[in-house]
C-alpha atoms as one frame of an Amber mdcrd trajectory, in Angstrom:
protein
  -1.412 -23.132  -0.173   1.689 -22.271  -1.312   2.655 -21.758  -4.861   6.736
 -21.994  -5.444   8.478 -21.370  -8.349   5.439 -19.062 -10.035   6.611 -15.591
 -11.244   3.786 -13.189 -10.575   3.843  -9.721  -9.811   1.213  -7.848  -7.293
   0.295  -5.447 -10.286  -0.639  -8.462 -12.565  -2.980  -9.476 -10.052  -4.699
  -6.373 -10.045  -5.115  -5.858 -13.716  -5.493  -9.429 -14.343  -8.515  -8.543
 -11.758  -9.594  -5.682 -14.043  -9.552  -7.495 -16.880 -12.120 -10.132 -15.796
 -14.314  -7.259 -14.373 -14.145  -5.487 -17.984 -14.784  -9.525 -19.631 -18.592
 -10.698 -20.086 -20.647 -11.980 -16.736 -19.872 -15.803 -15.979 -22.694 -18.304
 -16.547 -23.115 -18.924 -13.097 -25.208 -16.126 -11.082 -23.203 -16.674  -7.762
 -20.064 -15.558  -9.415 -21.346 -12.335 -11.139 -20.854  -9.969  -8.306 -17.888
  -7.756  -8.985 -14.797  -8.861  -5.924 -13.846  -6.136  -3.786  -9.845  -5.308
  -3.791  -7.836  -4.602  -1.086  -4.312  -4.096  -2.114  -1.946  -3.711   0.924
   1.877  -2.119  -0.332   4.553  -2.145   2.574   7.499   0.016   2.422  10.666
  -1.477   2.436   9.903  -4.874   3.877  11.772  -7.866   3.456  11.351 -11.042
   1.430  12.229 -12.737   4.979  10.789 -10.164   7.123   7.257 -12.476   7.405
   6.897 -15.535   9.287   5.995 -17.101   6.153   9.197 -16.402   4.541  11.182
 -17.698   7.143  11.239 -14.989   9.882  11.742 -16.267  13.610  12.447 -12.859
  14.755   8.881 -10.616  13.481   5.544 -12.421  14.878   3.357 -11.915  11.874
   0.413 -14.653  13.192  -2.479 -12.636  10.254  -0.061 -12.084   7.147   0.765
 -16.040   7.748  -2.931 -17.081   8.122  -3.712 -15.153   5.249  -0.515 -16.877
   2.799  -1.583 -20.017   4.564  -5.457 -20.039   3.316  -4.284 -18.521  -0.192
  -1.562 -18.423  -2.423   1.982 -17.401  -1.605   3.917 -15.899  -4.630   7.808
 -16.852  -4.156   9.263 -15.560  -7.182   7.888 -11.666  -6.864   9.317  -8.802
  -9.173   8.715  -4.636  -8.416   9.895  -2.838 -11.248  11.984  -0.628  -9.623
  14.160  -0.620  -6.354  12.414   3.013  -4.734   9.378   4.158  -4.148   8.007
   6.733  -6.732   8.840   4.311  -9.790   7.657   1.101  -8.063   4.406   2.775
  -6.898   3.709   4.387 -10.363   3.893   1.228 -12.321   1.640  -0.855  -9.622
  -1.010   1.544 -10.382  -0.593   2.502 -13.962   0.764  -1.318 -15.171   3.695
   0.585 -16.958   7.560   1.029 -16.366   8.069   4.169 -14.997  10.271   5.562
 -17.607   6.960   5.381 -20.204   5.260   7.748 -17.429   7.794   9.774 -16.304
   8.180   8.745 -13.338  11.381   7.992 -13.030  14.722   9.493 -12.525  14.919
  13.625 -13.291  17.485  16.033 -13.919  18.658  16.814 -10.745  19.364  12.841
 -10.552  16.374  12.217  -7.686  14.411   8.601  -8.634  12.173   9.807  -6.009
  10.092  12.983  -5.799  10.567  15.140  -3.107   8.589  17.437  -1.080   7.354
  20.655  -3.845   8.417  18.757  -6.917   6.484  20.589  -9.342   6.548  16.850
 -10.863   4.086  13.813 -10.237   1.694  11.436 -12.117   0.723  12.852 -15.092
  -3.356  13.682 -15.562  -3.687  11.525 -18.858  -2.397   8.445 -17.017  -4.877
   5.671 -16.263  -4.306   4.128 -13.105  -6.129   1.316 -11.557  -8.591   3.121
  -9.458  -9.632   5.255 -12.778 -10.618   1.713 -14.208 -12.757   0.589 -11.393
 -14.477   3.093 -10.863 -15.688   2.683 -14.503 -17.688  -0.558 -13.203 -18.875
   1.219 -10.358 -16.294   0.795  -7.741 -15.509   3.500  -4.778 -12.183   3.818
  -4.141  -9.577   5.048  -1.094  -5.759   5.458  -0.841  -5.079   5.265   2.937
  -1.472   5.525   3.336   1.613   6.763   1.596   1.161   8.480  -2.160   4.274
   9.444  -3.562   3.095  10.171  -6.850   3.449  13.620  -6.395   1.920  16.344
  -3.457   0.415  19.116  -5.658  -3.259  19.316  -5.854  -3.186  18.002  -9.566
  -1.191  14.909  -8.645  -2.829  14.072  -5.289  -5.038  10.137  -5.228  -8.229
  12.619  -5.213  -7.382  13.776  -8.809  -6.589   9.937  -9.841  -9.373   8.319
  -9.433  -9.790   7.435  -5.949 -12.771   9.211  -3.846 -11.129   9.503  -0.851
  -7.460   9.842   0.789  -5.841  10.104   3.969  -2.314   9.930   4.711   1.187
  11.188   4.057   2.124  12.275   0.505   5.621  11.004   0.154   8.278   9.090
   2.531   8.100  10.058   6.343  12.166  10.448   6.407  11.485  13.638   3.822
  11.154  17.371   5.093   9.265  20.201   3.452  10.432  24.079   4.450   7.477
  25.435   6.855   5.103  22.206   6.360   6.686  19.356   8.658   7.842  16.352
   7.696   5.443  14.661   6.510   1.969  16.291   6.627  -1.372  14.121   7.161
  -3.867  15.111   4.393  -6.957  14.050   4.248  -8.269  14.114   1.011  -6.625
  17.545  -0.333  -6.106  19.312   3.244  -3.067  19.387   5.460  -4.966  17.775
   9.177  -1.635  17.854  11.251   2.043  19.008  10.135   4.034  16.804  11.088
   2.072  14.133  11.452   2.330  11.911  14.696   4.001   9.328  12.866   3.812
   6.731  16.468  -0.084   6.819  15.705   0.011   6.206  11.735  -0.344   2.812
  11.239  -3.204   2.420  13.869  -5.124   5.702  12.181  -4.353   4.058   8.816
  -6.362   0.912   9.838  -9.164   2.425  11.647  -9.513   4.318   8.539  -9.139
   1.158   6.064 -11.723  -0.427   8.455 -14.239   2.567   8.071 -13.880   3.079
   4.432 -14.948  -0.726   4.744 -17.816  -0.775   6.562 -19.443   2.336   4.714
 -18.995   0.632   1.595 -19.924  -2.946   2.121 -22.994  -2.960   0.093 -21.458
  -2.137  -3.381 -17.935  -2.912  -4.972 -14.430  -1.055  -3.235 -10.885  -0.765
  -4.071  -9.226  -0.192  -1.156  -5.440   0.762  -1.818  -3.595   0.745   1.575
   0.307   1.796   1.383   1.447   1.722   4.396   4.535   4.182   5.387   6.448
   1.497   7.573   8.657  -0.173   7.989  10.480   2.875   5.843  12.919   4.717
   8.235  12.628   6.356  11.017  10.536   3.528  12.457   8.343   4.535  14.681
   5.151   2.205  16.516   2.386   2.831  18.517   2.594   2.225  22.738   0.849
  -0.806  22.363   3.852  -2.065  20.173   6.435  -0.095  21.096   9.419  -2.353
  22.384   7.576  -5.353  22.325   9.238  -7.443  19.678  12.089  -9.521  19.800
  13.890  -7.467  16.723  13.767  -4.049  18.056  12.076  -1.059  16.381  11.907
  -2.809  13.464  10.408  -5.873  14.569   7.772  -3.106  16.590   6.436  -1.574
  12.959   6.529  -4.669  11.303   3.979  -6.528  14.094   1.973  -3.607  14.095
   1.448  -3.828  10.081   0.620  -7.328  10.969  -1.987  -6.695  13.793  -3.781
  -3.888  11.152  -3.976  -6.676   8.425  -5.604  -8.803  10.807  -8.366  -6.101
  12.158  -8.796  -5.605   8.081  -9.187  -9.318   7.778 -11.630  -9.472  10.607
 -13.931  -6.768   9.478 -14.244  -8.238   6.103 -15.498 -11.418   8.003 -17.705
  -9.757  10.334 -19.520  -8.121   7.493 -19.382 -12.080   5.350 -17.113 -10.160
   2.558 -13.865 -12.353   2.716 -15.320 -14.979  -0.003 -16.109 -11.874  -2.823
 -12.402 -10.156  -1.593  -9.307 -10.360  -4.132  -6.241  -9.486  -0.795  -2.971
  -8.774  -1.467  -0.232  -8.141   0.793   3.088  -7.212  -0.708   5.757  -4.637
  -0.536   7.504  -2.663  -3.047  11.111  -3.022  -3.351  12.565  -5.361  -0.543
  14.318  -3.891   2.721  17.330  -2.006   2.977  19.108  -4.776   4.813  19.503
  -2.960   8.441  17.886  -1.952  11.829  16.440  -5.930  11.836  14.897  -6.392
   8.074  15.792  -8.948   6.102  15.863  -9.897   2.432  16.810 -13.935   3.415
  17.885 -16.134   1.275  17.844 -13.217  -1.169  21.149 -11.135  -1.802  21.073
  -7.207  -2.951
């Protein structure tokens, strides 16, 4: 079903979604079980980089099925144009500026590898909420919200984390560019970055599958299609629009193995899904923000 002309944001969903877990139990017993979330954040992809808004170029088959059996939000807002500020108000529900997280001194409206900035410890982000009605939670993906231990998902209320802690076109002196943590530990510096998005779902798909039995908040960020692009062999030069085209399909084959666990284990119907990206593309290398301008 589509739904035109609607102004929604992702991060009202998720509150809005928080709020009704924090409200009284409905009457009927078949609706008191608390939905799992699964909140999946692109980076830098384009209104009309989907099939379902308009692309003939990327073959996105699961991210159409998925706007095609739910609702697809037209008129979509991110509160800022780059990643640290967009990705701190998703999960905290405020404008950057009100949690710091926005532009610094040096001018930067990003934080870079070492900033001795990050989310601040008193914030309360989503994942902090949940887990006060008994939710486990994972960030599997890109962070951004800072890289020292204090600012890391871990110390945010999310149980688990593995991925890269800021964007994968960023270097850090002697660590690579980026590093794959998991949880708080550097696993591989630099990371393979050809093998991300496939170790990103196989991860999403575990956390899953462990956790099927009680209430999750799954917060997947993926690091494409941010530049450099880079895809797996089974993706690689396969798609009609180049590189581009590669990362995008292979965000759309991990939504569907998400999508397909969460049937195989009957979880779909008691699943709040949300596919969205934070800021639009940058308009080259194949992405495009069609029939928006800017």
């Amino acid at each position: 079903m589509t739904r035109d002309n609607c102004t929604v944001s992702a991060l009202a969903g998720i509150l809005l979604t928080a709020a009704y877990l924090f409200a009284p139990a409905p009457i009927h017993a078949a609706q008191t079980a608390s939905p799992n979330i699964i909140v999946i954040f692109c980076d830098d992809l384009g209104y009309g980089d989907l099939g379902c808004y308009g692309s003939t170029k990327n073959r996105t088959p699961h991210i159409d099925k998925l706007a095609a059996d739910g609702l697809r939000f037209t008129d979509c807002y991110s509160s800022s144009p780059v990643c640290t500020p967009a990705r701190s108000s998703l999960l905290t529900g405020c404008y950057a500026r009100r949690v710091g997280m926005h532009e610094d001194a040096t001018g930067h409206w990003v934080l870079i590898p070492r900033s001795k900035r990050g989310i601040n410890p008193s914030e309360l982000t989503v994942a902090e909420a949940l887990k006060t009605k008994g939710y486990t939670t994972a960030c599997i993906g890109k962070w951004h919200l800072g890289d020292q231990p204090d600012h890391l998902p871990t110390r945010h209320g999310f149980d688990q984390y593995y991925g890269v802690p800021y964007s994968n076109d960023m270097q850090s002196k002697g660590r690579g560019d980026p590093p794959l943590v998991d949880d708080e530990k550097v696993i591989e510096a630099p990371v393979d970055q050809s093998t991300l998005t496939k170790r990103y779902t196989a991860e999403a798909v575990r956390f899953i599958e462990e956790n099927k039995a009680s209430p999750f908040f799954l917060y997947l960020p993926h690091t494409f299609p941010h530049l450099p692009l880079f895809a797996s062999p089974d993706f690689k030069d396969k798609s009609a629009n180049g590189r581009y085209g590669d990362a995008v399909e292979e965000i759309d084959w991990s939504t569907g193995k998400i999508l397909a666990c969460l049937d195989m284990l009957d979880l779909a119907d008691n699943t709040l899904f949300i596919f969205t990206s934070d800021n639009g593309s940058n308009g080259r290398n194949g992405s495009s923000n069609a029939p928006l301008a800017g």
